[in-house]
GROMACS .gro file of C-alpha atoms in nm:
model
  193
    1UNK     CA    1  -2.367  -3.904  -2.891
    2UNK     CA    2  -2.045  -3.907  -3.073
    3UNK     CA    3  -1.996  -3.502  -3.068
    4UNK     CA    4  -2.115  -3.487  -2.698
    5UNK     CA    5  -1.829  -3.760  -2.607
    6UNK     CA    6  -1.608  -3.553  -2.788
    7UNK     CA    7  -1.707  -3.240  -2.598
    8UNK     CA    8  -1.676  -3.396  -2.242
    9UNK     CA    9  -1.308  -3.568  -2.305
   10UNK     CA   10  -1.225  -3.176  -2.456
   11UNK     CA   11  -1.349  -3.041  -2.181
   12UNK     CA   12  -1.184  -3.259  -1.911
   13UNK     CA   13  -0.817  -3.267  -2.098
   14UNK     CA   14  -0.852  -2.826  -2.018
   15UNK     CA   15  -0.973  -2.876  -1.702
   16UNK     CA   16  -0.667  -3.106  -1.610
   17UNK     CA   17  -0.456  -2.865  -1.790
   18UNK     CA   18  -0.616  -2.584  -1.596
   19UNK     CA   19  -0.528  -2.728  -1.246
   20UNK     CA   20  -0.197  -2.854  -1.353
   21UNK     CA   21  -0.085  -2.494  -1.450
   22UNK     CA   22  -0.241  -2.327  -1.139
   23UNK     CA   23  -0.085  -2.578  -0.945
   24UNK     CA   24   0.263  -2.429  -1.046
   25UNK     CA   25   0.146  -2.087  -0.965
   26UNK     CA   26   0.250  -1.940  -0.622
   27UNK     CA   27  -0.024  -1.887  -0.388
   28UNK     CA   28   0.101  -1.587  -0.212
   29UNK     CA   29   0.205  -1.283  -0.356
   30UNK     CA   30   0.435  -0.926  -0.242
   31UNK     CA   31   0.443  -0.619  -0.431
   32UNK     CA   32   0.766  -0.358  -0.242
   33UNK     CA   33   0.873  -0.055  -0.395
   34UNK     CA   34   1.100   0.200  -0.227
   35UNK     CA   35   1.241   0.596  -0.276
   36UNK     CA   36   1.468   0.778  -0.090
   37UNK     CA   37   1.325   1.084   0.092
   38UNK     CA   38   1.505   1.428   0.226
   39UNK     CA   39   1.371   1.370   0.554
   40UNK     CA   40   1.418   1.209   0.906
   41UNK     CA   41   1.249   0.861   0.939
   42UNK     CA   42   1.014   1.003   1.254
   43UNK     CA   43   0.894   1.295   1.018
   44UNK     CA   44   0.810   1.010   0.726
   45UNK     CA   45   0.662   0.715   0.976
   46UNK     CA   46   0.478   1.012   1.179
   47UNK     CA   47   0.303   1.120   0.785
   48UNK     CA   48   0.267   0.718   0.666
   49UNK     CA   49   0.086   0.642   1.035
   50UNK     CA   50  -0.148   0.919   1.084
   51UNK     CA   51  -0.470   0.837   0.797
   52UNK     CA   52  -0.586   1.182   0.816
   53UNK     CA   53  -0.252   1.297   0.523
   54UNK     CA   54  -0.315   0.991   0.339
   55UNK     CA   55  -0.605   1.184   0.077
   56UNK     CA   56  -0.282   1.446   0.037
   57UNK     CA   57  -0.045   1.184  -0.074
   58UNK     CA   58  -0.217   0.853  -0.171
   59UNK     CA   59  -0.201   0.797  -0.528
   60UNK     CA   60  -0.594   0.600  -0.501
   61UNK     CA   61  -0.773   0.907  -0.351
   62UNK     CA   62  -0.605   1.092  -0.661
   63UNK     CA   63  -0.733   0.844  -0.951
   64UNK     CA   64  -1.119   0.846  -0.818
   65UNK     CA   65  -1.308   1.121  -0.742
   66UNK     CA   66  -1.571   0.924  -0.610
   67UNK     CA   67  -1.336   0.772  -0.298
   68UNK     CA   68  -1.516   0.877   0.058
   69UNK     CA   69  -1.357   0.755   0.398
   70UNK     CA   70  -1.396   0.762   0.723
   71UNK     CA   71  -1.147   0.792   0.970
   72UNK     CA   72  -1.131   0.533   1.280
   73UNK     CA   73  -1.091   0.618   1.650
   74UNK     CA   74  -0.825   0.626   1.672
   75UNK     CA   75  -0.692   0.700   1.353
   76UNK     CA   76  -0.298   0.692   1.394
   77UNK     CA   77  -0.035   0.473   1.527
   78UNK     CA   78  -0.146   0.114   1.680
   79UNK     CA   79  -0.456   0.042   1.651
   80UNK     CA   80  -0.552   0.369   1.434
   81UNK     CA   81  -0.763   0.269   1.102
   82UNK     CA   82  -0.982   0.374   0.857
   83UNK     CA   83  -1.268   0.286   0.598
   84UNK     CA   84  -1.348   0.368   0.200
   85UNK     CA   85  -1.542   0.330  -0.021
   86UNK     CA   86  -1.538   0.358  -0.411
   87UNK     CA   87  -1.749   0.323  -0.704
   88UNK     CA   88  -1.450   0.254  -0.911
   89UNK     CA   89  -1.230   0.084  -0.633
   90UNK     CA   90  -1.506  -0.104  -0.420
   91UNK     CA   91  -1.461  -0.107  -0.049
   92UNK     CA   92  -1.245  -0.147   0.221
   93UNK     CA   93  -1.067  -0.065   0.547
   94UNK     CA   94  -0.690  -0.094   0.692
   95UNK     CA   95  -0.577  -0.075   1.059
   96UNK     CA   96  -0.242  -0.066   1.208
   97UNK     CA   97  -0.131  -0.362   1.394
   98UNK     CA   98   0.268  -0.278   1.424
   99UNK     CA   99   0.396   0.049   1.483
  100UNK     CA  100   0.757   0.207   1.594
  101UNK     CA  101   0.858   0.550   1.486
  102UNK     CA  102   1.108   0.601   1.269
  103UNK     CA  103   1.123   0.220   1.187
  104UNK     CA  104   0.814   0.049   1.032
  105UNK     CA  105   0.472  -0.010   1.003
  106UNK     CA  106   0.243  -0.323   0.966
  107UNK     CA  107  -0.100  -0.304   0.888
  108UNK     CA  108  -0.367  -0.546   0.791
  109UNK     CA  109  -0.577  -0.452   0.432
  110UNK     CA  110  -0.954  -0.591   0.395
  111UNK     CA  111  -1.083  -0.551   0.048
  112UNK     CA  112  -1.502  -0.600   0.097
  113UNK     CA  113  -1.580  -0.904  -0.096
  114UNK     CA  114  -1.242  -0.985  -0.212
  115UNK     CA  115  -0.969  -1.077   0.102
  116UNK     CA  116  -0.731  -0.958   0.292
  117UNK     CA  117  -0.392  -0.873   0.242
  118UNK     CA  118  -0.080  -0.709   0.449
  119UNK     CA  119   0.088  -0.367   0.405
  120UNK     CA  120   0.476  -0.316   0.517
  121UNK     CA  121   0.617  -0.005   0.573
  122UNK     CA  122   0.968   0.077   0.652
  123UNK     CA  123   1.212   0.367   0.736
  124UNK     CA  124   1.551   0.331   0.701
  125UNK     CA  125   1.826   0.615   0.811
  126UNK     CA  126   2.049   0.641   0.544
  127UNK     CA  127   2.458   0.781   0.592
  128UNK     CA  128   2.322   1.137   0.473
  129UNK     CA  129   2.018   1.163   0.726
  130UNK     CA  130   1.778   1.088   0.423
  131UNK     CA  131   1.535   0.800   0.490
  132UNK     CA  132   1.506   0.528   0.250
  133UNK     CA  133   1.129   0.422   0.257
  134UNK     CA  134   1.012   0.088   0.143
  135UNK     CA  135   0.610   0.025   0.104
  136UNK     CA  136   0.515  -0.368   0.048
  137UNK     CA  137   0.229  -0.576   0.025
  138UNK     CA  138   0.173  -0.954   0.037
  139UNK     CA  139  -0.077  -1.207   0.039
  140UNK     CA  140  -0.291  -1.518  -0.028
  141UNK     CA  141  -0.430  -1.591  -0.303
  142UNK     CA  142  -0.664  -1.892  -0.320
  143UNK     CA  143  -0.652  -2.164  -0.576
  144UNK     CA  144  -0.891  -1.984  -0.818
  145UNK     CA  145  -0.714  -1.630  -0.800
  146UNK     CA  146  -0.361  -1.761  -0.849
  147UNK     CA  147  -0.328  -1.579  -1.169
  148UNK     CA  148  -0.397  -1.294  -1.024
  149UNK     CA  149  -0.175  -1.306  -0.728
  150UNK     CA  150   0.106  -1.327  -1.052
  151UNK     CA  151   0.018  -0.962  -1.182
  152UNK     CA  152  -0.065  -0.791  -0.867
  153UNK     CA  153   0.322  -0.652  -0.890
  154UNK     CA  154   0.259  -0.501  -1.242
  155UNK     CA  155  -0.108  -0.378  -1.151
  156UNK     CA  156  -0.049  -0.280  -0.809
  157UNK     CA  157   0.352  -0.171  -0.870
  158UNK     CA  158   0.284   0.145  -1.030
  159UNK     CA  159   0.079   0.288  -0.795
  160UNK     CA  160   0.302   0.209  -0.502
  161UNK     CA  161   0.547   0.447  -0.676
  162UNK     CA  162   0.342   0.721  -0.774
  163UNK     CA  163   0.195   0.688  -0.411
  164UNK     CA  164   0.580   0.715  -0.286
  165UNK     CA  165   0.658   0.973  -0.501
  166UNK     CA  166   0.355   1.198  -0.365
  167UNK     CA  167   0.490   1.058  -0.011
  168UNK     CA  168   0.801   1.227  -0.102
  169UNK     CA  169   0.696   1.590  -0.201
  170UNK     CA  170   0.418   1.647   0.105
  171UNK     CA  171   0.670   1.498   0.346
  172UNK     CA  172   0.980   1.699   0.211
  173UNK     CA  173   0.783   2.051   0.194
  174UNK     CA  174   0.656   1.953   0.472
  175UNK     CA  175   0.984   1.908   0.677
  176UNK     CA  176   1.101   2.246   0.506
  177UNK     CA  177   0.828   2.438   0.639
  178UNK     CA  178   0.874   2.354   0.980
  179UNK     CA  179   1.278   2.419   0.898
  180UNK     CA  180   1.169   2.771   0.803
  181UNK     CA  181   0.924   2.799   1.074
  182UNK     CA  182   1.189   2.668   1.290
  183UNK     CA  183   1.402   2.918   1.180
  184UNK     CA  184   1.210   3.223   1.170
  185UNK     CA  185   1.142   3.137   1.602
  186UNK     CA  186   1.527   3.099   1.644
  187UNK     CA  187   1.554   3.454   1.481
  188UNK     CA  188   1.277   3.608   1.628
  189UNK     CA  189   1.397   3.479   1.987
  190UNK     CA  190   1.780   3.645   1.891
  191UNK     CA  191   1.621   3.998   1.818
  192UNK     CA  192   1.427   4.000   2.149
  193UNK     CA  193   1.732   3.943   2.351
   0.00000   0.00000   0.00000
């Protein structure tokens, strides 16, 4: 009777430590990380809000092979969403709530099973004509998950800049193409005169 007394004053001094410590954890969270791109803000919000380029830039369709989506109707700009699934990643779907071109982008991030959370994007001119680009994401975390909400910027961080990163190179030989292609039309229109 002794030990068991033992056990249950043991057990309730950790759980009182346990909620005193979570209780001086935040309960939101926001992970931002930002690059600097060679390339006009429309070209880079026009990329971020259309789904269909995010499997050639999104660091997440790179690190499983097993992602699938589905693309929503529509699928860019207010409104536009899609769906995943994962056996590594689980489930999901975003959808665009906020959109102006060449500005930012808010969407809205359900996880199946474990929340919901916010995505930021925005697009700002910088003195040379590049376009700084800052990608963020904040939430909620319930009393529980505190802990978690504490890490998400070194688990989530990473992949936020690789994922900018990839941004950067589709969008920039993306904007050079069309320069060239741009180019070539200008030319072509000068030798028929």
């Amino acid at each position: 009777m002794k030990i068991l007394k033992t056990l249950l004053i043991i057990v309730s001094v950790l759980a009182g430590v346990f909620v005193i410590w979570n209780t001086t954890l935040p309960s939101n969270f926001e992970v931002k990380r930002s690059i600097t791109m060679n390339a006009p803000p429309e070209a880079v919000s026009h990329t971020v809000s259309n789904f269909n380029t995010w499997p050639n830039w999104s660091v997440w369709f790179q690190l499983d092979s097993t992602m699938t989506y589905e693309l929503g109707d529509p699928y860019q700009g207010v409104g536009g969403s899609y769906s995943w699934t994962s056996e590594a990643m689980g489930g999901g779907n975003m959808s665009i709530l906020e959109y102006t071109e060449g500005k930012s982008m808010k969407t809205e991030i359900h996880f199946d099973g474990q929340g919901m959370s916010n995505g930021s994007w925005d697009f700002e001119i910088q003195d040379n004509g590049a376009t700084k680009v800052t990608w963020g994401l904040s939430g909620e975390m319930g009393f529980f998950s505190r802990f978690i909400g504490t890490q998400m910027d070194k688990w989530v961080g990473p992949d936020f800049e690789a994922g900018l990163q990839n941004l950067k190179s589709y969008v920039e030989s993306a904007v050079a193409a069309a320069e060239v292609e741009a180019s070539i039309a200008h030319s072509d229109s000068l030798s028929i005169d």
